[in-house]
Amino acid sequence: MAPKREHLTFLRAARRLRRVRSLYTAGVLFWAGAAAWSGWLEPGSRQMWVCVLLLSVFTGLLITACLWLRRHSHVKFLASAASPRVAVTPGQPV
């Protein structure tokens, strides 16, 4: 029973990671725009470097999430193949 539970936990984690991937993408776009804007107004300022730092953090998170999901994408197909397709009615012997 433990492998099935671990498999379901993995599927939930993958689903959450797909959702949070859009947040990471929005963060990359926002901090890229903020770094470009602050670099245009005051090149080399502390604010620009903070934006570049946060851009690199969100880029790293996005790359890590994408690589993890790509590496474990085969599990989605295993889950759909393992799910039961026959409906069992109550009172029917199994």
PDB file of N, CA and C in Angstrom:
ATOM      1  N   MET A   1       0.815  -1.198   0.000  1.00  0.00           N
ATOM      2  CA  MET A   1       0.000   0.000   0.000  1.00  0.00           C
ATOM      3  C   MET A   1       0.859   1.262   0.000  1.00  0.00           C
ATOM      4  N   ALA A   2       2.048   1.180   0.528  1.00  0.00           N
ATOM      5  CA  ALA A   2       2.907   2.356   0.605  1.00  0.00           C
ATOM      6  C   ALA A   2       3.298   2.909  -0.764  1.00  0.00           C
ATOM      7  N   PRO A   3       3.643   2.064  -1.751  1.00  0.00           N
ATOM      8  CA  PRO A   3       4.003   2.632  -3.047  1.00  0.00           C
ATOM      9  C   PRO A   3       2.862   3.413  -3.688  1.00  0.00           C
ATOM     10  N   LYS A   4       1.612   2.956  -3.513  1.00  0.00           N
ATOM     11  CA  LYS A   4       0.477   3.692  -4.082  1.00  0.00           C
ATOM     12  C   LYS A   4       0.347   5.059  -3.419  1.00  0.00           C
ATOM     13  N   ARG A   5       0.519   5.117  -2.123  1.00  0.00           N
ATOM     14  CA  ARG A   5       0.416   6.382  -1.406  1.00  0.00           C
ATOM     15  C   ARG A   5       1.536   7.332  -1.832  1.00  0.00           C
ATOM     16  N   GLU A   6       2.746   6.800  -1.983  1.00  0.00           N
ATOM     17  CA  GLU A   6       3.862   7.629  -2.443  1.00  0.00           C
ATOM     18  C   GLU A   6       3.598   8.146  -3.845  1.00  0.00           C
ATOM     19  N   HIS A   7       3.002   7.310  -4.675  1.00  0.00           N
ATOM     20  CA  HIS A   7       2.698   7.714  -6.041  1.00  0.00           C
ATOM     21  C   HIS A   7       1.683   8.854  -6.053  1.00  0.00           C
ATOM     22  N   LEU A   8       0.636   8.768  -5.213  1.00  0.00           N
ATOM     23  CA  LEU A   8      -0.358   9.837  -5.143  1.00  0.00           C
ATOM     24  C   LEU A   8       0.245  11.121  -4.601  1.00  0.00           C
ATOM     25  N   THR A   9       1.138  11.004  -3.633  1.00  0.00           N
ATOM     26  CA  THR A   9       1.819  12.183  -3.100  1.00  0.00           C
ATOM     27  C   THR A   9       2.657  12.839  -4.180  1.00  0.00           C
ATOM     28  N   PHE A  10       3.321  12.020  -4.978  1.00  0.00           N
ATOM     29  CA  PHE A  10       4.114  12.548  -6.073  1.00  0.00           C
ATOM     30  C   PHE A  10       3.238  13.289  -7.082  1.00  0.00           C
ATOM     31  N   LEU A  11       2.077  12.722  -7.413  1.00  0.00           N
ATOM     32  CA  LEU A  11       1.189  13.367  -8.378  1.00  0.00           C
ATOM     33  C   LEU A  11       0.674  14.701  -7.856  1.00  0.00           C
ATOM     34  N   ARG A  12       0.366  14.763  -6.561  1.00  0.00           N
ATOM     35  CA  ARG A  12      -0.061  16.036  -5.979  1.00  0.00           C
ATOM     36  C   ARG A  12       1.050  17.069  -6.028  1.00  0.00           C
ATOM     37  N   ALA A  13       2.268  16.643  -5.727  1.00  0.00           N
ATOM     38  CA  ALA A  13       3.406  17.564  -5.771  1.00  0.00           C
ATOM     39  C   ALA A  13       3.651  18.065  -7.190  1.00  0.00           C
ATOM     40  N   ALA A  14       3.519  17.192  -8.166  1.00  0.00           N
ATOM     41  CA  ALA A  14       3.708  17.595  -9.564  1.00  0.00           C
ATOM     42  C   ALA A  14       2.623  18.582  -9.985  1.00  0.00           C
ATOM     43  N   ARG A  15       1.398  18.362  -9.548  1.00  0.00           N
ATOM     44  CA  ARG A  15       0.310  19.277  -9.880  1.00  0.00           C
ATOM     45  C   ARG A  15       0.560  20.655  -9.274  1.00  0.00           C
ATOM     46  N   ARG A  16       0.992  20.674  -8.014  1.00  0.00           N
ATOM     47  CA  ARG A  16       1.305  21.959  -7.373  1.00  0.00           C
ATOM     48  C   ARG A  16       2.453  22.660  -8.074  1.00  0.00           C
ATOM     49  N   LEU A  17       3.446  21.897  -8.490  1.00  0.00           N
ATOM     50  CA  LEU A  17       4.599  22.490  -9.153  1.00  0.00           C
ATOM     51  C   LEU A  17       4.224  23.060 -10.518  1.00  0.00           C
ATOM     52  N   ARG A  18       3.290  22.427 -11.213  1.00  0.00           N
ATOM     53  CA  ARG A  18       2.819  22.994 -12.478  1.00  0.00           C
ATOM     54  C   ARG A  18       2.113  24.320 -12.247  1.00  0.00           C
ATOM     55  N   ARG A  19       1.352  24.393 -11.159  1.00  0.00           N
ATOM     56  CA  ARG A  19       0.659  25.653 -10.853  1.00  0.00           C
ATOM     57  C   ARG A  19       1.635  26.755 -10.466  1.00  0.00           C
ATOM     58  N   VAL A  20       2.628  26.426  -9.671  1.00  0.00           N
ATOM     59  CA  VAL A  20       3.551  27.439  -9.188  1.00  0.00           C
ATOM     60  C   VAL A  20       4.540  27.864 -10.281  1.00  0.00           C
ATOM     61  N   ARG A  21       4.656  27.030 -11.319  1.00  0.00           N
ATOM     62  CA  ARG A  21       5.528  27.385 -12.436  1.00  0.00           C
ATOM     63  C   ARG A  21       5.069  28.682 -13.101  1.00  0.00           C
ATOM     64  N   SER A  22       3.763  28.919 -13.157  1.00  0.00           N
ATOM     65  CA  SER A  22       3.267  30.176 -13.727  1.00  0.00           C
ATOM     66  C   SER A  22       3.639  31.368 -12.844  1.00  0.00           C
ATOM     67  N   LEU A  23       3.674  31.161 -11.533  1.00  0.00           N
ATOM     68  CA  LEU A  23       4.116  32.219 -10.632  1.00  0.00           C
ATOM     69  C   LEU A  23       5.585  32.547 -10.866  1.00  0.00           C
ATOM     70  N   TYR A  24       6.410  31.527 -11.041  1.00  0.00           N
ATOM     71  CA  TYR A  24       7.825  31.749 -11.325  1.00  0.00           C
ATOM     72  C   TYR A  24       8.016  32.476 -12.647  1.00  0.00           C
ATOM     73  N   THR A  25       7.212  32.131 -13.652  1.00  0.00           N
ATOM     74  CA  THR A  25       7.298  32.806 -14.945  1.00  0.00           C
ATOM     75  C   THR A  25       6.922  34.276 -14.807  1.00  0.00           C
ATOM     76  N   ALA A  26       5.869  34.562 -14.055  1.00  0.00           N
ATOM     77  CA  ALA A  26       5.473  35.952 -13.827  1.00  0.00           C
ATOM     78  C   ALA A  26       6.567  36.701 -13.064  1.00  0.00           C
ATOM     79  N   GLY A  27       7.200  36.033 -12.104  1.00  0.00           N
ATOM     80  CA  GLY A  27       8.290  36.666 -11.361  1.00  0.00           C
ATOM     81  C   GLY A  27       9.471  36.984 -12.253  1.00  0.00           C
ATOM     82  N   VAL A  28       9.809  36.067 -13.160  1.00  0.00           N
ATOM     83  CA  VAL A  28      10.918  36.313 -14.092  1.00  0.00           C
ATOM     84  C   VAL A  28      10.594  37.513 -14.977  1.00  0.00           C
ATOM     85  N   LEU A  29       9.378  37.550 -15.513  1.00  0.00           N
ATOM     86  CA  LEU A  29       8.998  38.664 -16.380  1.00  0.00           C
ATOM     87  C   LEU A  29       8.987  39.986 -15.622  1.00  0.00           C
ATOM     88  N   PHE A  30       8.440  39.978 -14.410  1.00  0.00           N
ATOM     89  CA  PHE A  30       8.380  41.207 -13.615  1.00  0.00           C
ATOM     90  C   PHE A  30       9.774  41.720 -13.276  1.00  0.00           C
ATOM     91  N   TRP A  31      10.639  40.832 -12.773  1.00  0.00           N
ATOM     92  CA  TRP A  31      11.966  41.290 -12.366  1.00  0.00           C
ATOM     93  C   TRP A  31      12.851  41.628 -13.557  1.00  0.00           C
ATOM     94  N   ALA A  32      12.613  41.015 -14.706  1.00  0.00           N
ATOM     95  CA  ALA A  32      13.349  41.415 -15.912  1.00  0.00           C
ATOM     96  C   ALA A  32      12.953  42.829 -16.314  1.00  0.00           C
ATOM     97  N   GLY A  33      11.656  43.106 -16.262  1.00  0.00           N
ATOM     98  CA  GLY A  33      11.189  44.465 -16.570  1.00  0.00           C
ATOM     99  C   GLY A  33      11.692  45.486 -15.564  1.00  0.00           C
ATOM    100  N   ALA A  34      11.665  45.124 -14.292  1.00  0.00           N
ATOM    101  CA  ALA A  34      12.128  46.045 -13.251  1.00  0.00           C
ATOM    102  C   ALA A  34      13.627  46.294 -13.372  1.00  0.00           C
ATOM    103  N   ALA A  35      14.398  45.257 -13.692  1.00  0.00           N
ATOM    104  CA  ALA A  35      15.845  45.430 -13.856  1.00  0.00           C
ATOM    105  C   ALA A  35      16.147  46.294 -15.074  1.00  0.00           C
ATOM    106  N   ALA A  36      15.410  46.078 -16.160  1.00  0.00           N
ATOM    107  CA  ALA A  36      15.621  46.898 -17.359  1.00  0.00           C
ATOM    108  C   ALA A  36      15.239  48.355 -17.098  1.00  0.00           C
ATOM    109  N   TRP A  37      14.135  48.542 -16.404  1.00  0.00           N
ATOM    110  CA  TRP A  37      13.675  49.903 -16.113  1.00  0.00           C
ATOM    111  C   TRP A  37      14.651  50.639 -15.185  1.00  0.00           C
ATOM    112  N   SER A  38      15.049  49.995 -14.111  1.00  0.00           N
ATOM    113  CA  SER A  38      15.968  50.660 -13.178  1.00  0.00           C
ATOM    114  C   SER A  38      17.358  50.805 -13.797  1.00  0.00           C
ATOM    115  N   GLY A  39      17.744  49.885 -14.666  1.00  0.00           N
ATOM    116  CA  GLY A  39      19.018  50.027 -15.373  1.00  0.00           C
ATOM    117  C   GLY A  39      18.990  51.160 -16.377  1.00  0.00           C
ATOM    118  N   TRP A  40      17.820  51.417 -16.939  1.00  0.00           N
ATOM    119  CA  TRP A  40      17.679  52.520 -17.884  1.00  0.00           C
ATOM    120  C   TRP A  40      17.739  53.858 -17.159  1.00  0.00           C
ATOM    121  N   LEU A  41      17.069  53.946 -16.006  1.00  0.00           N
ATOM    122  CA  LEU A  41      17.025  55.204 -15.264  1.00  0.00           C
ATOM    123  C   LEU A  41      18.335  55.494 -14.529  1.00  0.00           C
ATOM    124  N   GLU A  42      18.837  54.513 -13.808  1.00  0.00           N
ATOM    125  CA  GLU A  42      20.067  54.687 -13.026  1.00  0.00           C
ATOM    126  C   GLU A  42      20.950  53.450 -13.187  1.00  0.00           C
ATOM    127  N   PRO A  43      21.771  53.428 -14.231  1.00  0.00           N
ATOM    128  CA  PRO A  43      22.619  52.248 -14.452  1.00  0.00           C
ATOM    129  C   PRO A  43      23.606  52.041 -13.305  1.00  0.00           C
ATOM    130  N   GLY A  44      23.720  50.811 -12.857  1.00  0.00           N
ATOM    131  CA  GLY A  44      24.669  50.472 -11.801  1.00  0.00           C
ATOM    132  C   GLY A  44      24.200  50.796 -10.397  1.00  0.00           C
ATOM    133  N   SER A  45      22.936  51.181 -10.233  1.00  0.00           N
ATOM    134  CA  SER A  45      22.445  51.526  -8.893  1.00  0.00           C
ATOM    135  C   SER A  45      22.181  50.268  -8.075  1.00  0.00           C
ATOM    136  N   ARG A  46      22.021  50.438  -6.790  1.00  0.00           N
ATOM    137  CA  ARG A  46      21.730  49.311  -5.906  1.00  0.00           C
ATOM    138  C   ARG A  46      20.389  48.685  -6.254  1.00  0.00           C
ATOM    139  N   GLN A  47      19.425  49.524  -6.607  1.00  0.00           N
ATOM    140  CA  GLN A  47      18.100  49.010  -6.963  1.00  0.00           C
ATOM    141  C   GLN A  47      18.180  48.104  -8.198  1.00  0.00           C
ATOM    142  N   MET A  48      18.993  48.470  -9.167  1.00  0.00           N
ATOM    143  CA  MET A  48      19.143  47.641 -10.354  1.00  0.00           C
ATOM    144  C   MET A  48      19.745  46.287  -9.999  1.00  0.00           C
ATOM    145  N   TRP A  49      20.762  46.284  -9.127  1.00  0.00           N
ATOM    146  CA  TRP A  49      21.413  45.030  -8.766  1.00  0.00           C
ATOM    147  C   TRP A  49      20.513  44.129  -7.935  1.00  0.00           C
ATOM    148  N   VAL A  50      19.658  44.721  -7.108  1.00  0.00           N
ATOM    149  CA  VAL A  50      18.686  43.921  -6.355  1.00  0.00           C
ATOM    150  C   VAL A  50      17.692  43.275  -7.317  1.00  0.00           C
ATOM    151  N   CYS A  51      17.254  44.038  -8.329  1.00  0.00           N
ATOM    152  CA  CYS A  51      16.347  43.481  -9.331  1.00  0.00           C
ATOM    153  C   CYS A  51      17.016  42.345 -10.105  1.00  0.00           C
ATOM    154  N   VAL A  52      18.286  42.510 -10.437  1.00  0.00           N
ATOM    155  CA  VAL A  52      19.019  41.460 -11.153  1.00  0.00           C
ATOM    156  C   VAL A  52      19.164  40.219 -10.264  1.00  0.00           C
ATOM    157  N   LEU A  53      19.421  40.424  -8.979  1.00  0.00           N
ATOM    158  CA  LEU A  53      19.518  39.295  -8.055  1.00  0.00           C
ATOM    159  C   LEU A  53      18.200  38.535  -7.969  1.00  0.00           C
ATOM    160  N   LEU A  54      17.097  39.253  -7.819  1.00  0.00           N
ATOM    161  CA  LEU A  54      15.793  38.594  -7.740  1.00  0.00           C
ATOM    162  C   LEU A  54      15.416  37.945  -9.071  1.00  0.00           C
ATOM    163  N   LEU A  55      15.831  38.546 -10.172  1.00  0.00           N
ATOM    164  CA  LEU A  55      15.615  37.931 -11.481  1.00  0.00           C
ATOM    165  C   LEU A  55      16.353  36.595 -11.567  1.00  0.00           C
ATOM    166  N   SER A  56      17.574  36.554 -11.069  1.00  0.00           N
ATOM    167  CA  SER A  56      18.331  35.297 -11.116  1.00  0.00           C
ATOM    168  C   SER A  56      17.718  34.244 -10.196  1.00  0.00           C
ATOM    169  N   VAL A  57      17.184  34.652  -9.050  1.00  0.00           N
ATOM    170  CA  VAL A  57      16.536  33.704  -8.134  1.00  0.00           C
ATOM    171  C   VAL A  57      15.306  33.085  -8.792  1.00  0.00           C
ATOM    172  N   PHE A  58      14.441  33.931  -9.377  1.00  0.00           N
ATOM    173  CA  PHE A  58      13.233  33.405 -10.015  1.00  0.00           C
ATOM    174  C   PHE A  58      13.557  32.584 -11.252  1.00  0.00           C
ATOM    175  N   THR A  59      14.610  32.958 -11.980  1.00  0.00           N
ATOM    176  CA  THR A  59      15.021  32.165 -13.132  1.00  0.00           C
ATOM    177  C   THR A  59      15.498  30.787 -12.687  1.00  0.00           C
ATOM    178  N   GLY A  60      16.262  30.733 -11.600  1.00  0.00           N
ATOM    179  CA  GLY A  60      16.715  29.448 -11.071  1.00  0.00           C
ATOM    180  C   GLY A  60      15.562  28.581 -10.616  1.00  0.00           C
ATOM    181  N   LEU A  61      14.578  29.181  -9.955  1.00  0.00           N
ATOM    182  CA  LEU A  61      13.405  28.423  -9.521  1.00  0.00           C
ATOM    183  C   LEU A  61      12.616  27.890 -10.710  1.00  0.00           C
ATOM    184  N   LEU A  62      12.456  28.722 -11.741  1.00  0.00           N
ATOM    185  CA  LEU A  62      11.717  28.293 -12.924  1.00  0.00           C
ATOM    186  C   LEU A  62      12.434  27.161 -13.655  1.00  0.00           C
ATOM    187  N   ILE A  63      13.739  27.279 -13.798  1.00  0.00           N
ATOM    188  CA  ILE A  63      14.511  26.231 -14.473  1.00  0.00           C
ATOM    189  C   ILE A  63      14.455  24.925 -13.681  1.00  0.00           C
ATOM    190  N   THR A  64      14.578  25.019 -12.364  1.00  0.00           N
ATOM    191  CA  THR A  64      14.515  23.826 -11.527  1.00  0.00           C
ATOM    192  C   THR A  64      13.154  23.152 -11.635  1.00  0.00           C
ATOM    193  N   ALA A  65      12.080  23.940 -11.599  1.00  0.00           N
ATOM    194  CA  ALA A  65      10.730  23.371 -11.705  1.00  0.00           C
ATOM    195  C   ALA A  65      10.523  22.710 -13.066  1.00  0.00           C
ATOM    196  N   CYS A  66      10.973  23.362 -14.124  1.00  0.00           N
ATOM    197  CA  CYS A  66      10.801  22.789 -15.468  1.00  0.00           C
ATOM    198  C   CYS A  66      11.605  21.500 -15.631  1.00  0.00           C
ATOM    199  N   LEU A  67      12.829  21.487 -15.147  1.00  0.00           N
ATOM    200  CA  LEU A  67      13.645  20.275 -15.254  1.00  0.00           C
ATOM    201  C   LEU A  67      13.064  19.132 -14.439  1.00  0.00           C
ATOM    202  N   TRP A  68      12.580  19.425 -13.244  1.00  0.00           N
ATOM    203  CA  TRP A  68      12.008  18.391 -12.397  1.00  0.00           C
ATOM    204  C   TRP A  68      10.761  17.803 -13.049  1.00  0.00           C
ATOM    205  N   LEU A  69       9.902  18.672 -13.590  1.00  0.00           N
ATOM    206  CA  LEU A  69       8.690  18.175 -14.238  1.00  0.00           C
ATOM    207  C   LEU A  69       9.010  17.388 -15.500  1.00  0.00           C
ATOM    208  N   ARG A  70      10.009  17.821 -16.261  1.00  0.00           N
ATOM    209  CA  ARG A  70      10.370  17.096 -17.471  1.00  0.00           C
ATOM    210  C   ARG A  70      10.964  15.733 -17.135  1.00  0.00           C
ATOM    211  N   ARG A  71      11.789  15.690 -16.090  1.00  0.00           N
ATOM    212  CA  ARG A  71      12.426  14.435 -15.702  1.00  0.00           C
ATOM    213  C   ARG A  71      11.398  13.429 -15.195  1.00  0.00           C
ATOM    214  N   HIS A  72      10.331  13.908 -14.577  1.00  0.00           N
ATOM    215  CA  HIS A  72       9.346  13.007 -13.994  1.00  0.00           C
ATOM    216  C   HIS A  72       8.038  12.997 -14.777  1.00  0.00           C
ATOM    217  N   SER A  73       8.062  13.360 -16.039  1.00  0.00           N
ATOM    218  CA  SER A  73       6.830  13.430 -16.820  1.00  0.00           C
ATOM    219  C   SER A  73       6.265  12.052 -17.138  1.00  0.00           C
ATOM    220  N   HIS A  74       7.070  11.007 -17.116  1.00  0.00           N
ATOM    221  CA  HIS A  74       6.591   9.663 -17.426  1.00  0.00           C
ATOM    222  C   HIS A  74       5.620   9.139 -16.382  1.00  0.00           C
ATOM    223  N   VAL A  75       5.626   9.684 -15.178  1.00  0.00           N
ATOM    224  CA  VAL A  75       4.753   9.190 -14.109  1.00  0.00           C
ATOM    225  C   VAL A  75       3.297   9.505 -14.417  1.00  0.00           C
ATOM    226  N   LYS A  76       3.045  10.594 -15.125  1.00  0.00           N
ATOM    227  CA  LYS A  76       1.673  10.959 -15.475  1.00  0.00           C
ATOM    228  C   LYS A  76       1.032   9.852 -16.304  1.00  0.00           C
ATOM    229  N   PHE A  77       1.790   9.306 -17.239  1.00  0.00           N
ATOM    230  CA  PHE A  77       1.259   8.253 -18.083  1.00  0.00           C
ATOM    231  C   PHE A  77       1.057   6.957 -17.295  1.00  0.00           C
ATOM    232  N   LEU A  78       1.918   6.680 -16.350  1.00  0.00           N
ATOM    233  CA  LEU A  78       1.755   5.492 -15.524  1.00  0.00           C
ATOM    234  C   LEU A  78       0.515   5.605 -14.653  1.00  0.00           C
ATOM    235  N   ALA A  79       0.220   6.803 -14.173  1.00  0.00           N
ATOM    236  CA  ALA A  79      -0.944   6.994 -13.312  1.00  0.00           C
ATOM    237  C   ALA A  79      -2.237   6.789 -14.093  1.00  0.00           C
ATOM    238  N   SER A  80      -2.279   7.278 -15.334  1.00  0.00           N
ATOM    239  CA  SER A  80      -3.501   7.107 -16.107  1.00  0.00           C
ATOM    240  C   SER A  80      -3.698   5.642 -16.507  1.00  0.00           C
ATOM    241  N   ALA A  81      -2.618   4.910 -16.700  1.00  0.00           N
ATOM    242  CA  ALA A  81      -2.733   3.499 -17.062  1.00  0.00           C
ATOM    243  C   ALA A  81      -3.133   2.648 -15.866  1.00  0.00           C
ATOM    244  N   ALA A  82      -2.782   3.076 -14.656  1.00  0.00           N
ATOM    245  CA  ALA A  82      -3.066   2.288 -13.461  1.00  0.00           C
ATOM    246  C   ALA A  82      -4.453   2.553 -12.893  1.00  0.00           C
ATOM    247  N   SER A  83      -5.128   3.618 -13.346  1.00  0.00           N
ATOM    248  CA  SER A  83      -6.430   3.928 -12.769  1.00  0.00           C
ATOM    249  C   SER A  83      -7.483   2.955 -13.289  1.00  0.00           C
ATOM    250  N   PRO A  84      -8.398   2.544 -12.422  1.00  0.00           N
ATOM    251  CA  PRO A  84      -9.419   1.577 -12.855  1.00  0.00           C
ATOM    252  C   PRO A  84     -10.411   2.227 -13.819  1.00  0.00           C
ATOM    253  N   ARG A  85     -10.827   1.475 -14.828  1.00  0.00           N
ATOM    254  CA  ARG A  85     -11.743   2.000 -15.823  1.00  0.00           C
ATOM    255  C   ARG A  85     -13.151   1.386 -15.684  1.00  0.00           C
ATOM    256  N   VAL A  86     -13.302   0.380 -14.834  1.00  0.00           N
ATOM    257  CA  VAL A  86     -14.579  -0.314 -14.704  1.00  0.00           C
ATOM    258  C   VAL A  86     -15.285   0.208 -13.468  1.00  0.00           C
ATOM    259  N   ALA A  87     -16.552   0.588 -13.634  1.00  0.00           N
ATOM    260  CA  ALA A  87     -17.334   1.070 -12.503  1.00  0.00           C
ATOM    261  C   ALA A  87     -17.874  -0.117 -11.710  1.00  0.00           C
ATOM    262  N   VAL A  88     -17.725  -0.048 -10.412  1.00  0.00           N
ATOM    263  CA  VAL A  88     -18.217  -1.114  -9.533  1.00  0.00           C
ATOM    264  C   VAL A  88     -19.443  -0.598  -8.831  1.00  0.00           C
ATOM    265  N   THR A  89     -20.537  -1.325  -8.928  1.00  0.00           N
ATOM    266  CA  THR A  89     -21.783  -0.917  -8.263  1.00  0.00           C
ATOM    267  C   THR A  89     -21.823  -1.520  -6.880  1.00  0.00           C
ATOM    268  N   PRO A  90     -22.476  -0.848  -5.939  1.00  0.00           N
ATOM    269  CA  PRO A  90     -22.571  -1.394  -4.580  1.00  0.00           C
ATOM    270  C   PRO A  90     -23.372  -2.693  -4.571  1.00  0.00           C
ATOM    271  N   GLY A  91     -22.929  -3.640  -3.803  1.00  0.00           N
ATOM    272  CA  GLY A  91     -23.597  -4.921  -3.691  1.00  0.00           C
ATOM    273  C   GLY A  91     -23.127  -5.940  -4.705  1.00  0.00           C
ATOM    274  N   GLN A  92     -22.299  -5.519  -5.650  1.00  0.00           N
ATOM    275  CA  GLN A  92     -21.773  -6.426  -6.653  1.00  0.00           C
ATOM    276  C   GLN A  92     -20.492  -7.051  -6.112  1.00  0.00           C
ATOM    277  N   PRO A  93     -20.334  -8.380  -6.197  1.00  0.00           N
ATOM    278  CA  PRO A  93     -19.113  -8.998  -5.677  1.00  0.00           C
ATOM    279  C   PRO A  93     -17.903  -8.580  -6.527  1.00  0.00           C
ATOM    280  N   VAL A  94     -16.814  -8.398  -5.825  1.00  0.00           N
ATOM    281  CA  VAL A  94     -15.591  -7.955  -6.499  1.00  0.00           C
ATOM    282  C   VAL A  94     -14.731  -9.133  -6.837  1.00  0.00           C
TER     283      VAL A  94
END
